[in-house]
Short mmCIF file of N, CA, C and O in Angstrom, two decimals:
data_model
loop_
_atom_site.label_atom_id
_atom_site.label_comp_id
_atom_site.label_asym_id
_atom_site.label_seq_id
_atom_site.Cartn_x
_atom_site.Cartn_y
_atom_site.Cartn_z
N MET A 1 -16.58 42.78 10.42
CA MET A 1 -17.86 42.13 10.39
C MET A 1 -17.71 40.78 11.08
O MET A 1 -16.78 40.04 10.84
N THR A 2 -18.67 40.46 11.95
CA THR A 2 -18.67 39.18 12.65
C THR A 2 -19.61 38.23 11.92
O THR A 2 -20.72 38.59 11.58
N LEU A 3 -19.14 37.00 11.69
CA LEU A 3 -19.89 36.03 10.89
C LEU A 3 -19.93 34.67 11.59
O LEU A 3 -19.12 34.38 12.45
N LEU A 4 -20.88 33.85 11.14
CA LEU A 4 -21.04 32.48 11.64
C LEU A 4 -21.02 31.55 10.43
O LEU A 4 -21.67 31.82 9.42
N LYS A 5 -20.27 30.45 10.53
CA LYS A 5 -20.12 29.56 9.38
C LYS A 5 -19.87 28.13 9.84
O LYS A 5 -19.24 27.90 10.86
N GLN A 6 -20.36 27.15 9.04
CA GLN A 6 -20.07 25.75 9.32
C GLN A 6 -18.85 25.33 8.50
O GLN A 6 -18.77 25.58 7.30
N ASN A 7 -17.90 24.67 9.17
CA ASN A 7 -16.71 24.15 8.50
C ASN A 7 -17.03 22.82 7.81
O ASN A 7 -18.05 22.19 8.08
N ASP A 8 -16.12 22.37 6.95
CA ASP A 8 -16.26 21.10 6.25
C ASP A 8 -16.33 19.91 7.22
O ASP A 8 -16.94 18.89 6.92
N ASP A 9 -15.69 20.04 8.39
CA ASP A 9 -15.67 18.94 9.37
C ASP A 9 -16.91 18.92 10.27
O ASP A 9 -17.00 18.12 11.19
N GLY A 10 -17.86 19.84 10.02
CA GLY A 10 -19.11 19.87 10.78
C GLY A 10 -19.08 20.80 11.98
O GLY A 10 -20.11 21.00 12.61
N THR A 11 -17.92 21.34 12.31
CA THR A 11 -17.86 22.30 13.41
C THR A 11 -18.36 23.66 12.92
O THR A 11 -18.43 23.91 11.73
N TRP A 12 -18.70 24.50 13.88
CA TRP A 12 -19.19 25.84 13.58
C TRP A 12 -18.21 26.85 14.15
O TRP A 12 -17.68 26.66 15.25
N ILE A 13 -17.96 27.93 13.40
CA ILE A 13 -17.07 28.97 13.90
C ILE A 13 -17.75 30.33 13.85
O ILE A 13 -18.54 30.61 12.96
N VAL A 14 -17.45 31.12 14.85
CA VAL A 14 -17.81 32.53 14.86
C VAL A 14 -16.49 33.25 14.62
O VAL A 14 -15.50 32.98 15.31
N TYR A 15 -16.47 34.10 13.62
CA TYR A 15 -15.21 34.76 13.29
C TYR A 15 -15.43 36.20 12.85
O TYR A 15 -16.54 36.60 12.53
N TYR A 16 -14.36 36.96 12.90
CA TYR A 16 -14.36 38.33 12.44
C TYR A 16 -13.63 38.39 11.11
O TYR A 16 -12.57 37.78 10.96
N GLN A 17 -14.21 39.08 10.14
CA GLN A 17 -13.55 39.27 8.85
C GLN A 17 -13.49 40.76 8.56
O GLN A 17 -14.51 41.43 8.57
N ASP A 18 -12.28 41.26 8.28
CA ASP A 18 -12.15 42.68 7.99
C ASP A 18 -12.37 42.96 6.50
O ASP A 18 -12.62 42.05 5.71
N GLU A 19 -12.30 44.23 6.15
CA GLU A 19 -12.60 44.64 4.78
C GLU A 19 -11.59 44.12 3.75
O GLU A 19 -11.86 44.11 2.56
N ARG A 20 -10.45 43.62 4.20
CA ARG A 20 -9.45 43.06 3.29
C ARG A 20 -9.55 41.54 3.19
O ARG A 20 -8.75 40.91 2.51
N GLY A 21 -10.52 40.95 3.90
CA GLY A 21 -10.71 39.50 3.82
C GLY A 21 -9.96 38.71 4.87
O GLY A 21 -10.02 37.48 4.88
N ASN A 22 -9.22 39.39 5.75
CA ASN A 22 -8.50 38.70 6.81
C ASN A 22 -9.50 38.18 7.84
O ASN A 22 -10.41 38.89 8.24
N LYS A 23 -9.32 36.93 8.28
CA LYS A 23 -10.24 36.31 9.22
C LYS A 23 -9.54 35.99 10.53
O LYS A 23 -8.40 35.53 10.54
N ASP A 24 -10.25 36.22 11.63
CA ASP A 24 -9.80 35.86 12.97
C ASP A 24 -10.92 35.09 13.65
O ASP A 24 -12.02 35.61 13.83
N THR A 25 -10.64 33.83 14.01
CA THR A 25 -11.64 33.01 14.69
C THR A 25 -11.84 33.52 16.11
O THR A 25 -10.87 33.73 16.85
N ILE A 26 -13.10 33.73 16.48
CA ILE A 26 -13.43 34.14 17.83
C ILE A 26 -13.65 32.91 18.70
O ILE A 26 -13.12 32.80 19.80
N LYS A 27 -14.44 31.94 18.19
CA LYS A 27 -14.71 30.72 18.94
C LYS A 27 -15.22 29.64 18.01
O LYS A 27 -15.88 29.92 17.02
N THR A 28 -14.92 28.37 18.33
CA THR A 28 -15.34 27.21 17.55
C THR A 28 -16.29 26.36 18.39
O THR A 28 -16.09 26.21 19.60
N PHE A 29 -17.31 25.78 17.72
CA PHE A 29 -18.33 24.99 18.41
C PHE A 29 -18.56 23.67 17.67
O PHE A 29 -18.38 23.60 16.46
N THR A 30 -19.01 22.66 18.40
CA THR A 30 -19.41 21.40 17.78
C THR A 30 -20.91 21.38 17.51
O THR A 30 -21.39 20.58 16.72
N SER A 31 -21.65 22.28 18.15
CA SER A 31 -23.11 22.33 18.03
C SER A 31 -23.55 23.62 17.35
O SER A 31 -23.11 24.71 17.72
N GLU A 32 -24.44 23.49 16.37
CA GLU A 32 -25.00 24.67 15.69
C GLU A 32 -25.77 25.53 16.69
O GLU A 32 -25.68 26.76 16.65
N GLU A 33 -26.52 24.90 17.56
CA GLU A 33 -27.31 25.65 18.55
C GLU A 33 -26.42 26.50 19.45
O GLU A 33 -26.72 27.68 19.69
N ASP A 34 -25.33 25.93 19.94
CA ASP A 34 -24.41 26.68 20.79
C ASP A 34 -23.77 27.83 20.03
O ASP A 34 -23.60 28.93 20.57
N ALA A 35 -23.39 27.57 18.79
CA ALA A 35 -22.77 28.61 17.96
C ALA A 35 -23.73 29.76 17.72
O ALA A 35 -23.36 30.94 17.83
N CYS A 36 -24.98 29.45 17.40
CA CYS A 36 -25.97 30.49 17.14
C CYS A 36 -26.27 31.31 18.39
O CYS A 36 -26.42 32.53 18.33
N GLU A 37 -26.36 30.62 19.53
CA GLU A 37 -26.62 31.32 20.79
C GLU A 37 -25.47 32.27 21.12
O GLU A 37 -25.68 33.43 21.51
N PHE A 38 -24.24 31.80 20.96
CA PHE A 38 -23.06 32.64 21.21
C PHE A 38 -23.05 33.84 20.26
O PHE A 38 -22.83 34.97 20.67
N PHE A 39 -23.31 33.59 18.97
CA PHE A 39 -23.32 34.64 17.95
C PHE A 39 -24.38 35.69 18.29
O PHE A 39 -24.11 36.89 18.26
N TYR A 40 -25.58 35.25 18.62
CA TYR A 40 -26.66 36.17 18.97
C TYR A 40 -26.27 37.04 20.16
O TYR A 40 -26.44 38.26 20.13
N ASN A 41 -25.76 36.42 21.21
CA ASN A 41 -25.36 37.17 22.40
C ASN A 41 -24.23 38.15 22.10
O ASN A 41 -24.23 39.28 22.61
N LEU A 42 -23.29 37.75 21.29
CA LEU A 42 -22.18 38.62 20.91
C LEU A 42 -22.68 39.86 20.16
O LEU A 42 -22.33 40.99 20.48
N VAL A 43 -23.54 39.63 19.16
CA VAL A 43 -24.05 40.74 18.34
C VAL A 43 -24.93 41.67 19.17
O VAL A 43 -24.80 42.89 19.07
N THR A 44 -25.81 41.12 19.99
CA THR A 44 -26.69 41.99 20.78
C THR A 44 -25.91 42.77 21.83
O THR A 44 -26.21 43.94 22.09
N THR A 45 -24.90 42.16 22.42
CA THR A 45 -24.07 42.87 23.39
C THR A 45 -23.31 44.02 22.72
O THR A 45 -23.26 45.13 23.26
N ARG A 46 -22.76 43.76 21.56
CA ARG A 46 -22.05 44.83 20.84
C ARG A 46 -22.99 45.95 20.44
O ARG A 46 -22.63 47.12 20.49
N TYR A 47 -24.22 45.61 20.05
CA TYR A 47 -25.20 46.62 19.69
C TYR A 47 -25.55 47.49 20.91
O TYR A 47 -25.60 48.72 20.81
N GLU A 48 -25.79 46.86 22.05
CA GLU A 48 -26.14 47.61 23.26
C GLU A 48 -25.02 48.56 23.65
O GLU A 48 -25.29 49.68 24.09
N LYS A 49 -23.76 48.13 23.49
CA LYS A 49 -22.62 49.01 23.81
C LYS A 49 -22.52 50.17 22.84
O LYS A 49 -22.12 51.26 23.20
N ALA A 50 -22.89 49.95 21.58
CA ALA A 50 -22.78 50.98 20.55
C ALA A 50 -23.99 51.90 20.49
O ALA A 50 -23.92 52.99 19.92
N LYS A 51 -25.09 51.48 21.07
CA LYS A 51 -26.36 52.21 20.97
C LYS A 51 -26.23 53.70 21.30
O LYS A 51 -26.78 54.53 20.57
N PRO A 52 -25.51 54.10 22.35
CA PRO A 52 -25.40 55.55 22.64
C PRO A 52 -24.70 56.35 21.54
O PRO A 52 -24.87 57.56 21.45
N TYR A 53 -23.95 55.69 20.70
CA TYR A 53 -23.18 56.37 19.67
C TYR A 53 -23.86 56.36 18.30
O TYR A 53 -23.36 56.94 17.35
N ILE A 54 -24.98 55.67 18.21
CA ILE A 54 -25.70 55.58 16.94
C ILE A 54 -26.62 56.79 16.80
O ILE A 54 -27.45 57.04 17.68
N ARG A 55 -26.46 57.53 15.73
CA ARG A 55 -27.29 58.72 15.50
C ARG A 55 -28.64 58.29 14.97
O ARG A 55 -28.72 57.54 14.00
N LYS A 56 -29.69 58.79 15.60
CA LYS A 56 -31.04 58.42 15.19
C LYS A 56 -31.53 59.27 14.03
O LYS A 56 -32.21 58.78 13.16
N ASN A 57 -31.19 60.52 14.00
CA ASN A 57 -31.65 61.42 12.95
C ASN A 57 -30.45 61.99 12.20
O ASN A 57 -29.78 62.87 12.68
N ILE A 58 -30.22 61.45 11.05
CA ILE A 58 -29.11 61.95 10.22
C ILE A 58 -29.69 63.00 9.30
O ILE A 58 -30.63 62.76 8.55
N GLU A 59 -29.12 64.18 9.37
CA GLU A 59 -29.64 65.30 8.58
C GLU A 59 -28.87 65.50 7.31
O GLU A 59 -27.77 65.24 7.13
#
């Protein structure tokens, strides 16, 4: 799961967290706006790549 969070020092991080709680930082930002824009683009790009594999009608 990819997440966005503000650190105690005011920076923003986009990171991946697996089902066991392990975290890997993808990128760090000083601006909330830049972090949100990066996060949005990352999620939409991943969705577009996965779209052909998503089943529309589950029986």
